[in-house]
Amino acid sequence: MSEGKPRGGRRGREARRASRQDSGAVALPFIQRKIPLTEVLTEEGLETIEANAETILAEIGIEFREDKEALALWRDAGADVDGERVRLPRGLARTLLRTAPREFDQLARNRDRSVHIGGNATVFAPVYGPPFVRDLDGGRRYGTIEDFRNLVKLVYQAPALHHSGGTLCEPVDVPVNKRHLDMLYAHMRYSDKPFMGSVTAPERAADTVALAEILFGADIVADNVVVLSLINANSPMTYDATMLGALKTYAAAGQATVVSPFILAGAMSPVTVAGTLAQILAEAMAGMAFAQLVRPGAPVVFGTFSSSISMQSGAPTFGTPEPTLVLFAAAQLARRLGVPFRSGGSLCGAKVPDAQAAYESAQTLLPTLLAGANFVLHAAGWLEGGLSTSFEKLVMDADQLGMMQVLSQGIDLSPDGQAMDAIREVGPGAHFLGCEHTQNHFETAFYRSSIADNNSVEQWEAEGSLDTAERANALWKKMLESYEAPPLDPAIDEALQAFIAEKKAGMPDSNI
Amino acid sequence: MSEGKPRGGRRGREARRASRQDSGAVALPFIQRKIPLTEVLTEEGLETIEANAETILAEIGIEFREDKEALALWRDAGADVDGERVRLPRGLARTLLRTAPREFDQLARNRDRSVHIGGNATVFAPVYGPPFVRDLDGGRRYGTIEDFRNLVKLVYQAPALHHSGGTLCEPVDVPVNKRHLDMLYAHMRYSDKPFMGSVTAPERAADTVALAEILFGADIVADNVVVLSLINANSPMTYDATMLGALKTYAAAGQATVVSPFILAGAMSPVTVAGTLAQILAEAMAGMAFAQLVRPGAPVVFGTFSSSISMQSGAPTFGTPEPTLVLFAAAQLARRLGVPFRSGGSLCGAKVPDAQAAYESAQTLLPTLLAGANFVLHAAGWLEGGLSTSFEKLVMDADQLGMMQVLSQGIDLSPDGQAMDAIREVGPGAHFLGCEHTQNHFETAFYRSSIADNNSVEQWEAEGSLDTAERANALWKKMLESYEAPPLDPAIDEALQAFIAEKKAGMPDSNI
């Protein structure tokens, strides 16, 4: 699937040949979309946004804060550096981005679960970042490392979650400066899907790379993307020292970063879609171009988290039409730039996994697929504007992801798909239930939901009148009960644990 | 918007100039979509489906049951009539459909609320047909005429429901043979939006036209579409005498019919999408072509209700990927045929307005808009596979329809939309809340949901931890309390009531 730029298909295929491992859980490969893209902006509209982004970069500039090395790199590259304000001559960012790979593979320790980032691929990853968890039994509470491990196990078992993600919840019972070690170990030990790295400090990014070297082997890490990490811009038009530090660490190691303007339109960007788009493009281009200054060819993803705010209360809102338009158009801008795109997910502002949660999530998720997003963070489990990870919603959303995977494959036009023999066999006024064609497809026809109840109201009442969240509660518990860890070489496991123990022993607990 | 075929734009504009009436409720005009269509089939795929549909019509044929007049019309048109089986030579249906208008207006008694059917227009109409109603207070129960009136009043007050619909619920407390009179009166008296006619018997269709003549004036009805009615095929490949009788009555009166194969794939059609599409196209073409035999130029809409069944239980399922693909592709087929298209809605199999209801509804509704459906029945209130009309879901779905209306308008690329002055004014690291551009857009920026709760969890808990359905329950009650009937000329009202009283007096109660 590589299209002429370095890194990607060839290396990915080689990697897949290496060191396959058996794994118990059913997993779907990442999506290779066969349906056309939905696009909302014309060529002329796209050119307007691109011209405005260049104007932002050239005239207003981006702040790179508390990072002298970053400012020096920019000065050397020909930017106008005034204090911490970096102004990029028109075209500079786009020129620098020529070295960024158009698409690339991220390896998983189980190579069957490696993913492709870019092109017609879509990779679903779970919610990232909530300090709280919520389930029907325990209500809303701070996340713990036990919650985190359980979430890793659930994601591992969800077939259409192609990626283990990163901070599935904040394990608040572990000191901040040691949290990343326990989170990374959980991803490495309890799943064999690809995962994300720590970005809360440069040294934690370095720990991520070091642990990946133990898990994959240093030679593999040197030549392949094995970690994908989330670098948020401080919108508007600012990158802070923490994010720049992590970005530099990963870029220098040849590891991938998702450079994401974090936008609540109306607060961090203008209240209009076109204004928000120009700002997002400018911010993302500046961040991704900076990664190329650190190491030409560093794999980057054009990310954006974009929602809007209630003009009455200032609260973030989700699943509304304006962010959907931003999503569709930003995907178009990323394709024109020639880099993979991350956005969307199953976002909502609801406090519980009810109808609001589902409307808003579906109204975000389907556009995410149709827009052609390549990497989809928050694809399952997001609740309450990202403040809570919901165990019930995780499995509810994961069911929707399975549907998106089927939808992405379009219509089978083979003779069997056309089914003319079946229509001839059945004829007017009869039914298709017993015909040969139906019988042949009995096992595979139609997506089979893990959550939906399609029985009669009488049967549903007889089974306790459970609503969707209650059924989901039973499902995730059943999944945890049947969880089996994927095999991991005991020597590697021991080395991971030894590294972590040494790191932890070497520093006092700290909550910054 | 008319594109060369008769009936439509010109007449519609004239009609809108006539007899405007004031109306209290806020209403949005029908959607004129500005975003591009999402299409899933290539030219080659479409040609394959079209060729298969012609094969079905020519080789298998369609049954027109218990209607000698229909068979005679087909024989005269050159079809091969064998018993009740009608085989159409390749191309005949498409040729007959040349007289069908590409698009047309349906007048409302308040001409500001007249709708355009076809082209880039989308018209949202509420749920049609459920025998039961459900609300949080009364649970699930048979619908009554009081429920029906309340539903008309709620639809009247929902801005993005452009159409009053038809059988919002079955008023089971009224005898079957008199029900249509009370339903039509409710639409005419309690709303001023366009409405649908009775199809359960030819004489009830005739009553519909007669009542419309009282409401609009016979001269208006003679020259305009004032009623749009739903004619379901008995899939596979069958039309029954009841539906044919109603279709003939409406077509002869120049009134519009939505000719809809009713498909649960796997039962009424093959288990594959491509097979289902060919059958839908054949059935819809035969029905719409028949309307042209009755009266060339009769306005018709290519309809389809398509879902699939659970292969395990046989129960209908909704919001799954296969029907979504049918929806996208059938819209393409209708456009190539040059007739308006009806499908989609806010469909679900859930028993209560919970997360399943919302996921499935959103996963049907957004594709409905993106596919370019022109008339959307079941756009709000549908629950339990169409067995129940939910008061709560009606207002929940209506909120989603408002979002679809905003989404349909795409991105404002005016200088104000581009917001470069705002970006210049605010600059890096600040926020946009107080800037002039934001203040100017304070009232109109971002869709404002009537149902979503975006407050903090603390505030939400302080307000009683209400879930979406509970908030919707409060909303529809408030709407009914504030309902004010649109004005109606007392002489017309009296004439409508007199017609109905006379009809009712002229026949004994009957439940067939």
PDB file of C-alpha atoms in Angstrom, chain A residues 453-455, chain B residues 264 305 307-310 313-318 348-349 384-385:
ATOM      1  CA  ASP A 453     -31.764  -7.036  21.485  1.00  0.00           C
ATOM      2  CA  ASN A 454     -34.023  -7.695  18.506  1.00  0.00           C
ATOM      3  CA  ASN A 455     -36.419 -10.077  20.204  1.00  0.00           C
TER       4      ASN A 455
ATOM      5  CA  LEU B 264     -36.440  -7.559   5.398  1.00  0.00           C
ATOM      6  CA  PHE B 305     -37.977   0.221   3.414  1.00  0.00           C
ATOM      7  CA  SER B 307     -33.671  -3.837   6.724  1.00  0.00           C
ATOM      8  CA  SER B 308     -32.419  -7.336   7.382  1.00  0.00           C
ATOM      9  CA  ILE B 309     -33.268 -10.160   9.746  1.00  0.00           C
ATOM     10  CA  SER B 310     -31.347 -11.943  12.435  1.00  0.00           C
ATOM     11  CA  SER B 313     -34.099 -15.654  15.371  1.00  0.00           C
ATOM     12  CA  GLY B 314     -35.649 -14.272  12.205  1.00  0.00           C
ATOM     13  CA  ALA B 315     -36.273 -10.972  14.003  1.00  0.00           C
ATOM     14  CA  PRO B 316     -35.833  -7.764  12.009  1.00  0.00           C
ATOM     15  CA  THR B 317     -32.645  -5.839  12.760  1.00  0.00           C
ATOM     16  CA  PHE B 318     -31.885  -2.169  12.210  1.00  0.00           C
ATOM     17  CA  CYS B 348     -34.289   0.691  15.525  1.00  0.00           C
ATOM     18  CA  GLY B 349     -35.224  -2.631  17.068  1.00  0.00           C
ATOM     19  CA  GLU B 384     -39.403  -1.551  18.526  1.00  0.00           C
ATOM     20  CA  GLY B 385     -39.114  -2.361  14.824  1.00  0.00           C
TER      21      GLY B 385
END
